[in-house]
């Protein structure tokens, strides 16, 4: 099947969980590590950000010594400064502010459809869905106050750079010559140059925004960059940390393109789900923010893709002091690991866990308090942008499926969801044929007339 890709590493944890229970110990070389998927333990791990902390060597904090997201970013940070920033930014990302972000994004979606998607379909009507969504999701920061030289006019360039970073980040931990061969030194140098250029672009954005802020009396609700500057200033941090957050935003936006790419890989083998979702979208046109609420089945399909292929597959935490984690007494300096991949495939929580069944969310998603489903994490580290992500994914699905009929196209190498390391990646598509709906309507009318 197109969507199946054995993930031997995480499947081992799933197998061990079946043998040893929800919590067990294993070793990485000589270091003991505790793995858990026990809800009570996960509750403590995700809620206690003082005694249970992220590891210091997260690979996306730097790339070949060049800073990417740093140690205080709203996504990968920790400590008091991070807590202050998160508290301030939570109002921008709050559910009640989504109508403001929606209002700013609608004209952008129309513009992207006309200036990016339509010309691409005109040149070749078989397109990589992941590539399309990479372009689409690289643009929204530009209408939320993060204007940059590329902005909404060349989002494909931002998307290209972000994908280079994400492809290279895992490689920096291994033997580069083994991965890239004779091109290792050149590719490393080119990647470093891209990081430096992106950070210089970020510095220019911050300088220009600070000049704007000087003339304001009130902070705009829809200006993401202005709010990031305010949050970092309030935490006693500087412009480099604001640039860390800019880099983080672009990395996170790319997560949504991967999520919808995964969704369309699953739909290759589920035409009935695709048809049902398309019907719902076309019968409920998006006219305002509230109209998104009518896309119930579409939301169920998104949730199921988040269960099967969450962008974040696993996490690691350190316990700073001896304490109870769930029912277990854990010594200091102990490493914990958990996995959304494993948690979302436990048969006690999910019937037919390896099957793509959107209807399992017909009555809503499980309560976060259950700690059996957390594609956006949970507790104190719940993803700030989860509401933005759900609104954006519904909007962009509606945008494409209202204007185009999509048909999966067989390729020599089937599109694959690669679920290794810590982040889901896609290989080989998925490729779909795009046919504008007005052509479909014309063809249908012509056929009907001929039959008469």
Short mmCIF file of C-alpha atoms in Angstrom, two decimals, residues 18 52 58 60 87 170 182 190 194 236 247 281 339 343 346 361 363-364 391 404 408:
data_model
loop_
_atom_site.label_atom_id
_atom_site.label_comp_id
_atom_site.label_asym_id
_atom_site.label_seq_id
_atom_site.Cartn_x
_atom_site.Cartn_y
_atom_site.Cartn_z
CA UNK A 18 3.17 -5.28 23.93
CA UNK A 52 11.53 17.65 33.39
CA UNK A 58 18.22 19.18 19.86
CA UNK A 60 17.23 21.73 14.93
CA UNK A 87 2.54 33.43 27.97
CA UNK A 170 19.51 14.62 10.61
CA UNK A 182 32.30 13.38 -2.79
CA UNK A 190 26.04 25.56 0.53
CA UNK A 194 21.55 29.27 3.14
CA UNK A 236 14.92 40.20 28.34
CA UNK A 247 13.25 30.53 11.63
CA UNK A 281 -16.31 21.05 0.77
CA UNK A 339 6.32 8.47 21.00
CA UNK A 343 0.71 5.95 21.37
CA UNK A 346 -2.07 1.08 20.73
CA UNK A 361 -13.43 11.01 15.26
CA UNK A 363 -17.84 12.20 18.20
CA UNK A 364 -14.84 14.49 18.49
CA UNK A 391 -7.71 26.54 10.35
CA UNK A 404 -9.65 21.40 -8.88
CA UNK A 408 -3.88 10.19 -7.94
#
